[in-house]
Every structure is written in structure tokens, then in C-alpha cells.
Short mmCIF file of C-alpha atoms in Angstrom, two decimals:
data_model
loop_
_atom_site.label_atom_id
_atom_site.label_comp_id
_atom_site.label_asym_id
_atom_site.label_seq_id
_atom_site.Cartn_x
_atom_site.Cartn_y
_atom_site.Cartn_z
CA MET A 1 -11.23 2.49 -27.73
CA GLU A 2 -12.58 3.10 -31.27
CA SER A 3 -14.34 6.73 -29.82
CA GLY A 4 -10.38 7.70 -30.40
CA ILE A 5 -10.54 8.20 -26.27
CA ASP A 6 -7.60 6.49 -24.94
CA VAL A 7 -7.65 5.35 -21.01
CA TRP A 8 -3.68 4.80 -19.96
CA VAL A 9 -3.24 3.62 -16.06
CA ILE A 10 -0.10 5.05 -14.04
CA GLU A 11 0.24 2.26 -11.91
CA THR A 12 1.80 2.47 -8.23
CA SER A 13 1.90 -1.37 -7.48
CA SER A 14 4.04 -0.71 -4.26
CA LEU A 15 0.72 0.78 -2.78
CA GLY A 16 -1.46 -1.25 -4.35
CA ASP A 17 -3.13 1.58 -6.33
CA ARG A 18 -3.67 2.69 -9.59
CA SER A 19 -4.28 6.19 -11.46
CA TYR A 20 -5.48 7.18 -14.59
CA LEU A 21 -5.17 9.88 -17.73
CA ALA A 22 -7.71 10.03 -19.53
CA THR A 23 -6.99 11.76 -23.16
CA ASP A 24 -9.24 12.08 -26.46
CA GLY A 25 -5.48 13.31 -28.18
CA GLU A 26 -5.83 16.18 -27.45
CA VAL A 27 -6.85 17.35 -24.06
CA ALA A 28 -6.22 14.99 -20.80
CA LEU A 29 -8.44 13.91 -17.33
CA VAL A 30 -6.27 12.46 -14.41
CA VAL A 31 -8.20 10.26 -11.71
CA ASP A 32 -6.80 10.25 -8.36
CA PRO A 33 -3.33 11.02 -9.00
CA GLN A 34 -0.35 10.14 -6.60
CA ARG A 35 1.76 12.83 -5.31
CA ASP A 36 4.12 12.16 -7.54
CA VAL A 37 3.35 13.97 -10.49
CA ASP A 38 6.57 14.34 -12.43
CA ARG A 39 5.54 10.77 -14.19
CA ILE A 40 1.89 11.64 -15.09
CA ILE A 41 2.95 15.25 -16.41
CA ALA A 42 5.68 13.05 -18.47
CA LEU A 43 2.81 10.61 -19.98
CA ALA A 44 1.22 12.90 -21.12
CA GLY A 45 3.53 15.24 -22.51
CA ARG A 46 4.92 12.11 -24.42
CA LEU A 47 1.02 11.92 -25.84
CA GLY A 48 1.29 15.10 -27.03
CA ALA A 49 -1.89 15.71 -24.54
CA ARG A 50 -2.71 18.99 -22.01
CA ILE A 51 -3.99 17.99 -18.58
CA THR A 52 -7.22 20.30 -18.36
CA HIS A 53 -8.85 18.37 -15.45
CA VAL A 54 -7.71 16.92 -12.82
CA VAL A 55 -10.82 14.28 -10.47
CA GLU A 56 -10.94 12.41 -6.86
CA THR A 57 -12.90 10.16 -6.58
CA HIS A 58 -12.32 10.17 -2.48
CA ILE A 59 -10.48 11.69 0.09
CA HIS A 60 -7.65 9.34 0.24
CA ASN A 61 -6.52 7.52 3.26
CA ASP A 62 -3.76 5.44 2.38
CA TYR A 63 -1.67 8.21 0.18
CA VAL A 64 -0.85 11.81 -0.06
CA SER A 65 -3.15 13.29 -3.60
CA GLY A 66 -1.17 14.80 -6.15
CA GLY A 67 -4.09 16.70 -7.20
CA LEU A 68 -3.58 19.71 -5.96
CA GLU A 69 0.39 20.04 -7.00
CA LEU A 70 -0.87 19.15 -10.65
CA CYS A 71 -3.42 21.91 -10.47
CA ARG A 72 -0.77 23.95 -9.41
CA LEU A 73 1.59 22.81 -12.31
CA THR A 74 -0.72 22.70 -15.14
CA GLY A 75 -3.30 25.08 -14.34
CA ALA A 76 -6.04 22.51 -14.52
CA THR A 77 -9.35 22.54 -13.12
CA TYR A 78 -9.68 20.11 -9.87
CA ALA A 79 -12.97 18.88 -9.00
CA MET A 80 -14.31 16.28 -6.12
CA ALA A 81 -16.86 15.74 -4.07
CA ALA A 82 -18.79 19.05 -2.86
CA ALA A 83 -19.47 17.40 0.64
CA ASP A 84 -15.73 17.22 1.20
CA HIS A 85 -14.95 20.49 3.07
CA VAL A 86 -11.21 21.11 1.95
CA ALA A 87 -8.88 23.57 2.69
CA PHE A 88 -8.19 25.03 -0.73
CA GLN A 89 -10.21 25.68 -3.72
CA ARG A 90 -11.82 23.31 -6.10
CA THR A 91 -14.46 22.24 -8.33
CA PRO A 92 -17.61 20.47 -6.33
CA LEU A 93 -19.38 17.94 -7.99
CA SER A 94 -22.64 15.99 -6.91
CA ASP A 95 -24.20 13.24 -7.99
CA GLY A 96 -25.10 13.24 -11.56
CA ASP A 97 -23.24 16.49 -12.28
CA LEU A 98 -21.54 16.98 -15.57
CA LEU A 99 -18.29 17.67 -16.03
CA GLY A 100 -16.98 18.47 -19.75
CA VAL A 101 -13.19 17.84 -20.77
CA SER A 102 -13.64 18.95 -24.47
CA PRO A 103 -16.38 18.28 -26.88
CA ARG A 104 -15.48 14.47 -27.34
CA MET A 105 -14.69 13.40 -24.13
CA ARG A 106 -17.02 14.17 -20.29
CA VAL A 107 -17.53 12.74 -17.06
CA ARG A 108 -20.38 12.35 -15.06
CA ALA A 109 -20.44 12.36 -11.14
CA VAL A 110 -22.16 9.85 -9.71
CA ALA A 111 -22.59 9.02 -5.87
CA THR A 112 -20.94 6.02 -4.60
CA PRO A 113 -21.01 5.83 -0.70
CA GLY A 114 -19.56 3.15 0.95
CA HIS A 115 -15.54 3.55 0.91
CA THR A 116 -16.23 6.62 2.28
CA PHE A 117 -19.13 8.54 2.75
CA HIS A 118 -19.20 11.12 -0.34
CA HIS A 119 -17.26 8.84 -2.77
CA LEU A 120 -17.78 9.56 -6.12
CA ALA A 121 -17.63 7.11 -9.33
CA TYR A 122 -17.08 8.99 -12.77
CA VAL A 123 -18.55 7.79 -15.71
CA LEU A 124 -16.27 8.50 -19.02
CA GLU A 125 -18.65 9.15 -21.65
CA GLY A 126 -17.52 9.99 -25.31
CA PRO A 127 -19.46 10.51 -28.37
CA ASP A 128 -20.89 7.10 -28.87
CA GLY A 129 -22.11 7.09 -24.67
CA ALA A 130 -20.73 5.36 -21.51
CA GLU A 131 -16.72 3.54 -22.39
CA GLY A 132 -16.37 3.13 -18.84
CA VAL A 133 -16.24 4.26 -15.24
CA PHE A 134 -13.73 5.60 -12.67
CA THR A 135 -14.39 3.25 -9.40
CA GLY A 136 -12.07 4.83 -7.25
CA GLY A 137 -12.66 2.55 -3.80
CA SER A 138 -16.03 1.09 -5.04
CA LEU A 139 -16.46 -1.70 -7.18
CA LEU A 140 -13.02 -3.14 -7.54
CA PHE A 141 -11.77 -6.41 -9.76
CA GLY A 142 -13.87 -9.02 -7.39
CA THR A 143 -14.13 -7.19 -4.15
CA THR A 144 -14.62 -3.78 -3.38
CA GLY A 145 -13.50 -1.18 -0.98
CA ARG A 146 -12.86 -1.96 2.67
CA THR A 147 -15.62 0.22 4.89
CA ASP A 148 -13.85 0.90 8.33
CA LEU A 149 -11.39 3.24 7.27
CA LEU A 150 -13.12 6.39 9.07
CA GLY A 151 -14.15 3.98 12.23
CA ARG A 152 -15.11 0.73 13.39
CA GLU A 153 -18.23 2.11 14.11
CA HIS A 154 -19.14 3.68 10.81
CA ALA A 155 -18.05 0.30 9.00
CA GLU A 156 -21.49 -1.79 8.71
CA THR A 157 -23.62 1.99 7.55
CA LEU A 158 -20.67 1.88 4.96
CA ALA A 159 -21.17 -1.47 4.20
CA ARG A 160 -24.42 -1.15 3.49
CA HIS A 161 -24.09 2.10 1.02
CA GLN A 162 -21.29 -0.13 -0.75
CA HIS A 163 -24.05 -2.88 -1.37
CA ALA A 164 -26.53 -0.53 -2.70
CA SER A 165 -23.53 1.61 -4.35
CA ALA A 166 -21.94 -0.98 -6.84
CA HIS A 167 -25.46 -2.47 -7.49
CA ARG A 168 -26.50 1.71 -8.95
CA LEU A 169 -23.29 1.30 -11.04
CA VAL A 170 -23.98 -1.77 -12.98
CA ASP A 171 -27.69 -0.58 -13.36
CA LEU A 172 -26.18 2.77 -14.57
CA LEU A 173 -23.79 0.95 -17.32
CA PRO A 174 -23.55 -1.31 -20.06
CA GLU A 175 -22.08 -5.04 -19.25
CA GLY A 176 -19.44 -3.87 -22.15
CA SER A 177 -18.24 -0.70 -19.64
CA ARG A 178 -14.86 -1.16 -18.47
CA VAL A 179 -13.93 -0.59 -14.69
CA TRP A 180 -11.50 1.54 -13.45
CA PRO A 181 -10.58 1.19 -9.98
CA THR A 182 -8.07 2.76 -8.21
CA HIS A 183 -7.43 0.45 -5.13
CA GLY A 184 -7.42 -3.27 -5.25
CA PHE A 185 -3.47 -4.34 -6.45
CA GLY A 186 -2.55 -5.10 -2.46
CA SER A 187 -3.41 -1.95 -1.13
CA PHE A 188 -5.30 -2.17 1.96
CA CYS A 189 -7.70 -0.20 1.03
CA SER A 190 -9.13 -3.23 -0.07
CA ALA A 191 -11.97 -5.00 1.61
CA ALA A 192 -10.30 -8.04 0.03
CA PRO A 193 -7.47 -9.15 -2.54
CA ALA A 194 -8.20 -8.06 -5.99
CA GLU A 195 -9.21 -10.66 -8.78
CA GLY A 196 -7.04 -10.00 -12.50
CA ASP A 197 -5.73 -6.99 -13.94
CA ALA A 198 -9.05 -5.86 -15.75
CA SER A 199 -12.34 -5.80 -15.52
CA THR A 200 -16.43 -4.60 -17.24
CA VAL A 201 -19.47 -4.18 -15.48
CA GLY A 202 -20.98 -7.39 -16.81
CA ARG A 203 -17.60 -9.47 -15.10
CA GLU A 204 -18.32 -8.14 -12.02
CA LYS A 205 -22.04 -9.23 -12.21
CA ARG A 206 -21.07 -12.79 -12.45
CA ARG A 207 -18.22 -12.89 -9.63
CA ASN A 208 -18.14 -9.62 -7.33
CA PRO A 209 -19.81 -10.51 -3.92
CA ALA A 210 -21.49 -6.96 -3.80
CA LEU A 211 -23.63 -8.05 -6.51
CA ARG A 212 -24.31 -11.50 -5.84
CA LEU A 213 -25.16 -11.61 -2.40
CA ALA A 214 -27.81 -9.92 -0.99
CA ALA A 215 -27.33 -7.26 1.37
CA ASP A 216 -27.23 -8.58 4.59
CA GLU A 217 -24.84 -11.56 3.29
CA PHE A 218 -22.18 -8.98 1.81
CA VAL A 219 -22.70 -6.79 4.98
CA THR A 220 -21.26 -9.99 7.08
CA HIS A 221 -19.03 -11.09 4.77
CA THR A 222 -17.58 -7.59 4.32
CA LEU A 223 -17.16 -6.94 8.17
CA ALA A 224 -15.42 -10.38 8.37
CA SER A 225 -13.14 -10.18 5.65
CA LEU A 226 -11.42 -6.70 7.38
CA ASP A 227 -7.83 -7.17 9.31
CA ALA A 228 -5.89 -4.32 10.41
CA TYR A 229 -4.12 -1.62 7.99
CA PRO A 230 -1.27 1.17 8.30
CA ALA A 231 -1.17 3.38 11.04
CA TYR A 232 -0.19 6.04 8.49
CA TYR A 233 -3.31 5.85 7.30
CA ALA A 234 -4.69 8.28 10.25
CA HIS A 235 -2.26 10.95 8.96
CA MET A 236 -3.35 10.88 4.85
CA GLY A 237 -6.90 12.61 5.43
CA VAL A 238 -5.92 14.86 7.19
CA THR A 239 -2.94 15.56 4.79
CA ASN A 240 -5.46 15.68 1.91
CA LEU A 241 -8.41 17.33 3.47
CA SER A 242 -5.63 20.79 4.37
CA GLY A 243 -3.58 20.30 0.52
CA PRO A 244 -0.52 18.77 0.50
CA GLU A 245 2.95 20.81 -0.15
CA PRO A 246 4.79 20.54 -2.75
CA VAL A 247 7.44 17.37 -3.44
CA ASP A 248 10.69 17.63 -2.32
CA LEU A 249 12.85 14.73 -4.04
CA ARG A 250 16.20 16.47 -3.12
CA ALA A 251 19.20 14.33 -2.32
CA PRO A 252 19.44 14.21 1.18
CA ALA A 253 22.41 14.85 3.03
CA VAL A 254 25.10 12.11 3.06
CA ALA A 255 25.60 10.65 6.41
CA ASP A 256 29.39 9.69 6.84
CA PRO A 257 30.54 6.32 8.94
CA PRO A 258 30.82 7.99 12.72
CA GLN A 259 27.00 9.80 11.85
CA LEU A 260 25.65 6.41 11.10
CA ARG A 261 27.23 5.06 14.06
CA ARG A 262 25.99 7.78 16.58
CA ARG A 263 22.42 7.42 15.00
CA LEU A 264 22.32 4.12 15.57
CA ALA A 265 23.56 4.27 19.19
CA ALA A 266 20.90 6.99 19.61
CA GLY A 267 18.02 4.33 18.48
CA GLU A 268 16.95 5.93 15.77
CA TRP A 269 15.39 4.76 12.27
CA VAL A 270 18.54 4.06 9.78
CA VAL A 271 16.65 1.71 7.23
CA ASP A 272 18.56 -0.64 4.94
CA LEU A 273 16.94 -0.86 1.54
CA ARG A 274 18.81 -3.65 0.18
CA ASN A 275 17.25 -7.04 -0.34
CA ARG A 276 16.81 -9.46 1.54
CA LYS A 277 19.25 -11.68 1.13
CA ALA A 278 21.88 -9.65 1.23
CA TYR A 279 20.86 -7.63 4.64
CA VAL A 280 21.06 -11.43 6.05
CA ARG A 281 25.04 -11.95 4.60
CA ALA A 282 25.73 -8.34 6.21
CA HIS A 283 24.73 -5.15 8.15
CA LEU A 284 25.32 -2.57 10.04
CA ALA A 285 24.17 -3.32 13.87
CA GLY A 286 21.07 -1.91 14.62
CA THR A 287 19.68 -0.85 11.40
CA VAL A 288 16.31 -2.40 10.12
CA SER A 289 15.57 -3.96 7.05
CA LEU A 290 13.02 -2.72 4.62
CA ALA A 291 14.01 -3.95 0.88
CA LEU A 292 12.16 -1.65 -2.17
CA ASP A 293 11.66 -5.09 -3.63
CA GLY A 294 9.00 -5.53 -1.38
CA PRO A 295 6.16 -2.74 -0.19
CA MET A 296 9.03 -0.70 1.78
CA ALA A 297 6.88 2.01 2.27
CA THR A 298 3.88 0.27 3.87
CA TRP A 299 5.65 -1.30 6.17
CA LEU A 300 7.70 1.51 6.86
CA GLY A 301 4.81 3.81 7.23
CA TRP A 302 2.99 1.30 9.37
CA LEU A 303 6.08 0.91 11.85
CA ILE A 304 7.95 4.09 12.34
CA ASP A 305 6.91 6.65 14.75
CA TRP A 306 5.62 9.26 12.87
CA GLY A 307 7.85 12.41 12.28
CA ALA A 308 11.10 10.19 14.06
CA PRO A 309 13.78 10.91 12.45
CA LEU A 310 14.96 8.45 9.04
CA THR A 311 18.31 7.70 7.83
CA LEU A 312 17.61 5.79 4.33
CA LEU A 313 21.12 3.07 3.13
CA GLY A 314 21.08 2.31 -0.18
CA GLN A 315 23.32 0.18 -2.47
CA SER A 316 23.19 3.16 -4.69
CA ALA A 317 22.03 6.78 -4.87
CA ASP A 318 19.19 5.67 -7.35
CA GLU A 319 17.93 3.24 -4.89
CA VAL A 320 17.84 5.74 -2.28
CA ALA A 321 16.50 8.13 -4.53
CA ARG A 322 13.47 5.61 -5.33
CA ALA A 323 13.01 5.39 -1.67
CA GLN A 324 12.52 8.84 -1.23
CA ARG A 325 9.59 8.59 -4.25
CA GLU A 326 8.01 5.97 -2.52
CA LEU A 327 7.30 7.87 0.76
CA VAL A 328 6.76 11.36 -0.53
CA ARG A 329 3.88 9.05 -1.74
CA ILE A 330 2.84 8.87 2.14
CA GLY A 331 3.73 12.04 3.44
CA ILE A 332 7.38 11.32 4.69
CA ASP A 333 8.74 14.31 3.41
CA ARG A 334 11.91 14.88 5.24
CA ILE A 335 15.00 12.12 5.22
CA ALA A 336 17.35 12.88 8.10
CA ALA A 337 20.59 11.44 6.01
CA ALA A 338 21.53 8.76 3.49
CA ALA A 339 23.94 6.64 2.84
CA THR A 340 25.26 4.29 -0.35
CA GLY A 341 27.39 1.30 -1.03
CA THR A 342 28.60 -1.68 1.21
CA PRO A 343 28.08 -2.29 4.92
CA GLU A 344 31.90 -2.42 5.67
CA ARG A 345 31.79 0.57 3.66
CA MET A 346 29.42 2.56 6.28
CA ALA A 347 31.34 0.82 9.30
CA ALA A 348 33.32 3.15 11.66
CA GLU A 349 34.48 -0.44 13.18
CA PRO A 350 34.68 -3.84 11.20
CA GLY A 351 32.73 -4.89 14.97
CA GLN A 352 29.52 -2.87 13.24
CA VAL A 353 28.97 -5.74 10.32
CA ARG A 354 26.32 -8.40 11.44
CA SER A 355 25.39 -11.29 9.91
CA MET A 356 21.77 -13.45 10.23
CA ASP A 357 20.63 -17.05 10.17
CA THR A 358 18.48 -18.34 7.29
CA ALA A 359 16.38 -21.62 7.30
CA ASP A 360 13.59 -22.55 4.99
CA PHE A 361 10.85 -25.01 6.33
CA ALA A 362 12.43 -28.14 5.94
CA ASP A 363 15.34 -26.93 8.23
CA LEU A 364 11.96 -25.86 10.69
CA ALA A 365 11.16 -29.13 10.55
CA ALA A 366 13.83 -30.71 11.21
CA ALA A 367 14.21 -28.37 14.18
CA LEU A 368 11.53 -29.02 15.63
CA GLU A 369 11.65 -33.00 16.03
CA GLY A 370 15.31 -32.37 17.64
CA ARG A 371 17.38 -32.51 14.41
CA VAL A 372 18.59 -29.09 14.29
CA PRO A 373 20.72 -27.97 11.06
CA ASP A 374 24.14 -27.84 11.63
CA GLY A 375 25.03 -23.93 12.32
CA LEU A 376 21.32 -23.25 13.84
CA PRO A 377 20.23 -22.90 17.37
CA ASP A 378 17.71 -24.57 18.76
CA PRO A 379 14.01 -22.60 18.23
CA GLY A 380 13.49 -21.09 21.27
CA ALA A 381 10.52 -20.18 19.76
CA VAL A 382 8.75 -20.02 16.51
CA LEU A 383 7.55 -16.38 15.88
CA ASP A 384 4.56 -15.49 13.10
CA VAL A 385 4.87 -12.22 12.23
CA ARG A 386 1.88 -12.57 9.72
CA LEU A 387 -1.58 -9.97 10.21
CA GLY A 388 -4.41 -11.42 12.48
CA ARG A 389 -6.37 -13.26 8.88
CA GLU A 390 -3.68 -14.86 7.78
CA TRP A 391 -2.79 -16.64 10.90
CA ASP A 392 -6.73 -17.70 11.45
CA ASP A 393 -6.46 -19.24 8.26
CA SER A 394 -3.76 -21.75 9.35
CA HIS A 395 -0.52 -20.97 11.21
CA VAL A 396 2.34 -23.41 13.32
CA THR A 397 0.97 -25.07 15.52
CA GLY A 398 2.86 -24.16 18.83
CA ALA A 399 4.02 -20.62 17.28
CA VAL A 400 3.74 -17.35 19.10
CA HIS A 401 1.83 -14.93 17.32
CA ILE A 402 2.49 -11.04 17.29
CA PRO A 403 1.94 -9.00 13.89
CA LEU A 404 4.69 -7.35 12.52
CA PRO A 405 2.88 -3.78 13.49
CA GLU A 406 2.92 -4.94 16.98
CA LEU A 407 6.31 -6.54 16.91
CA ALA A 408 8.82 -3.15 18.23
CA ARG A 409 6.27 -2.61 21.65
CA ARG A 410 5.69 -6.18 22.26
CA VAL A 411 9.37 -7.87 21.96
CA ASP A 412 9.11 -8.49 25.81
CA GLU A 413 6.49 -11.30 25.00
CA VAL A 414 9.03 -13.26 22.76
CA PRO A 415 9.85 -16.50 24.72
CA GLU A 416 13.72 -16.97 25.91
CA GLY A 417 16.20 -18.31 23.38
CA ALA A 418 16.59 -17.81 19.35
CA VAL A 419 13.60 -17.11 17.86
CA TRP A 420 12.86 -18.50 14.37
CA VAL A 421 10.81 -15.84 12.70
CA HIS A 422 8.46 -16.57 9.82
CA CYS A 423 5.65 -14.87 7.72
CA GLY A 424 3.89 -15.80 4.43
CA SER A 425 7.24 -15.57 2.01
CA GLY A 426 9.94 -14.03 4.16
CA TYR A 427 9.96 -9.97 3.70
CA ARG A 428 7.96 -9.41 6.68
CA ALA A 429 10.50 -12.63 8.28
CA THR A 430 13.13 -10.38 7.70
CA VAL A 431 12.28 -6.96 8.57
CA ALA A 432 10.99 -8.85 12.32
CA ALA A 433 14.15 -10.21 12.63
CA SER A 434 16.33 -6.87 12.11
CA LEU A 435 13.88 -5.43 14.89
CA LEU A 436 14.79 -8.48 17.05
CA ALA A 437 18.11 -8.31 16.07
CA ARG A 438 17.76 -4.56 17.71
CA ALA A 439 16.51 -5.59 20.86
CA GLY A 440 19.49 -7.91 21.35
CA ARG A 441 17.94 -11.23 20.40
CA ARG A 442 19.03 -14.04 18.54
CA VAL A 443 17.12 -14.61 15.44
CA VAL A 444 16.77 -17.45 12.31
CA VAL A 445 14.90 -15.84 9.34
CA VAL A 446 12.37 -18.56 8.09
CA ASP A 447 13.25 -17.25 4.30
CA ASP A 448 10.55 -19.35 2.38
CA ASP A 449 6.59 -19.46 1.42
CA PHE A 450 4.33 -20.27 4.32
CA ALA A 451 2.40 -22.81 1.99
CA ALA A 452 5.51 -25.10 1.42
CA ALA A 453 5.16 -25.40 5.71
CA ALA A 454 3.17 -28.34 5.81
CA LYS A 455 4.56 -29.81 2.89
CA GLN A 456 8.18 -30.19 4.66
CA GLY A 457 6.44 -31.80 7.81
CA VAL A 458 6.17 -28.39 9.98
CA PRO A 459 3.05 -29.66 12.25
CA VAL A 460 0.56 -27.08 10.54
CA THR A 461 -2.98 -25.91 12.36
CA ILE A 462 -5.91 -25.41 9.96
CA ALA A 463 -8.82 -22.98 10.39
CA GLY A 464 -11.86 -25.03 10.91
#
């Protein structure tokens, strides 16, 4: 920026979030830090900037904040909404309060309720005035933060607040001001998928529903777009209010093959982190596929019984370490054990290693017409494990719909026979197939993009 203030993005793509570091070259402000703060400290070190202030736009529901730990390590001032009653010392901020970071850089708190009741946005001001605004979960790229995380009973009230907050921000700021949201890059905290990778106040005026629609229309639009969100969100706000513990990323205990067999026999969660194609070729019976090349932490946090013993299997120690880092961000701090290598190396006996059938939508189309491809079983059922909004938009005619988060407790509802399971791309279908196989079912993973289904001749029912 010409003002001498630079804003750096710290991306957490696996959770669909961004943190920010703003610096004038000497000191730095951090906004909405994730829990693994070592990468933020490393960035500040590379820039030669000292972190002096950390601010939170709101009490987060989708991840454990690293703000408290970052301030413990750096001595920075920790600031957040005065109305949020937390169990630790912080600098309370209210609407209009000014936080001076340096003689050249400051932030002004703006009350922007909607995503939460006490949400604050922070206008970044330099020597020449406003540079942009850290919007947290209020004004996102082409959408807004969802309004039901504090309970469905508050969703409509908060949606009305969200509409007013968006208008307040754009009325306060020049059209060229940058917009820096925390959510909206795949996060379930977003009311709808975000658009693009950067934006300005002027751009949002032209395309954001919160700014194009009247209040009643926006509320109807927002409430209609809300779908399920991860079950682990119920734990995040409580943890952030009480003050998260420091992160421990030491390697977990190593599980040998006999121990892995015992854990699997006990029905514990043993998660295979390798990519899904490797998993279907060979895996230990009873393991759950949650590959690191997708949103592993989101789905594991959604599916697992909170606090249940968890064992991680990776191709390498690096894969296990990456998974640990992902998991501490959502408060899964204790890994019971881990193992690395091939399934054959981890098996206590050869019969533990299994494979899984795969197909594409062309194969499914043929099977539904009675022309089952060689080596594949007749489909006793086609199972769609996408979420409700996806199913409502379009689905395979005659398919059974059980969203992935509900599958483990609804396995008995899946019709008898071989189950051909699909999702939107193949990731969730493989997770679902591993859960079904764990329950003793014969499965075929349809590892294909759902957009190809109708083109390949699969009968599809489309909304409307």
C-alpha cells in the first residue's frame, strides 16, 4: 500500500478462513488468528515486525482462537468486544473505540452485529485515512456470515442486524476501501459460497445480496440458504470464551500392528489420512478414510464423538504432523496414537488389508439400466451423502439421501445389497463408504463429479 502499511493474509484453506497481519514495517496488528500461531510469529519475523496488538472480530464458532496464546508469547495487547464476557484479561472495545497500533497505523472498532450479537469490524486507518476494513463474519466476498450459529431462534433477528451492519460499513467507507473477511472461503460460517479472492467496498455494493436486497428480501434469502453446520461448532465458542490452552504439537505415541488391531477391534476411530485413491486400493479393515487433501478436520470434527480416542494413520510422519496441526485448530488436542507406512506394514495379519470397488457415473448409468460393469455388484441402493441443499437442487432419481454427518447413526436405513455411494466429487463418498464397510456393508465408491451424472445418462431429478 502507498501508505506504507501492508496487510498479509494467513490462509487456513482447510477450514475456509483467513487471519491477517497488518504492519507498518516496524510493528504489527494480527486479526482473528488461528490457534497454531507459530506461522504468524514466523511471518512477523520474516517481515521484521513486532506483534503489539491482536484483535478478534467475534467469539469464533468454527475454530479455536490463537489470540490468547499469541499474546502470551509476544506480550501483545489482546482486544475484543467489551460485551463478550470472557474468563481472561483483555482490552474491551466498543463501537467507535480507536486502537492506536503505531503513529502511522490504527484501527477503529465498528459494531456490526449479525454473525454474532457483539460482532465488531475494524477499519484500518493509515496517515491518509481508511485503507480497508477487517470484516470478520459480517461483510464477506459476495455474501455474509451465517446468522444461525447462536441458535435458530436468533437467526432472523441476526439476519436483520447483518443487513443493517453491511449498509453501515459501506456508508462509512470509501468505495476503494479493501474488504478483508475472516470467513467465506469454504467455511460453514458463510451463509453462501463466497465469490472471488479479493474485494472492495464498491465491488460489494454492486454484487452483495446484503447491499442489493431490501431487508425483508435479504432475510428471506439468507434463511433459505442456511444448511447444516459441523457439530463441533458447539464446542468452539465455549473454548474461546474460557481461554484455550497452549497448543501441544509433539508427536503422538507410535502404535504397532497388534495395538492397531486392538484399537480397531474395540471400535475406536482409526483414521487413514492418505488420499482416497490410495485408500480404496488398500487399507486396514475398519479404518475411516479422511484424506488430508480435503477438509479432513471439518469432517472428522463433525463425525467423531467428541473426546473419543483417535488414532491417525499416515504415509509419513509429516502427514501425521499436518493432521495434528489441522485438528488442534478445532480443539482436538489429544491423539491416542499414530502409525506410518503402508497398510501391509501396519497389518497384524494379511487378512486385515482390504480394497474397495470404485466406479464413475457412466458405470452407474449402465448398472441402473441392467448392464452392470464387470467386477461390480448390482446396486441394491444408490446412496447420496451430500447435504440437504445439494440434494434439493438435484439428485439421482430414486436415490436414498442420508447426509454424511447422519450416516453412522442411520446405517440401518440403507437398503440391503451393495451400496453405490456418491457425493459431489468423491471425497465424502469415500468417507461414507469407509463407514459403511466398517458396519459390514458391501460398497462401491462413485468417485466422480456429480455435475457429470446427467451427461453420462444417470436419471437426475432437478428442483423446480
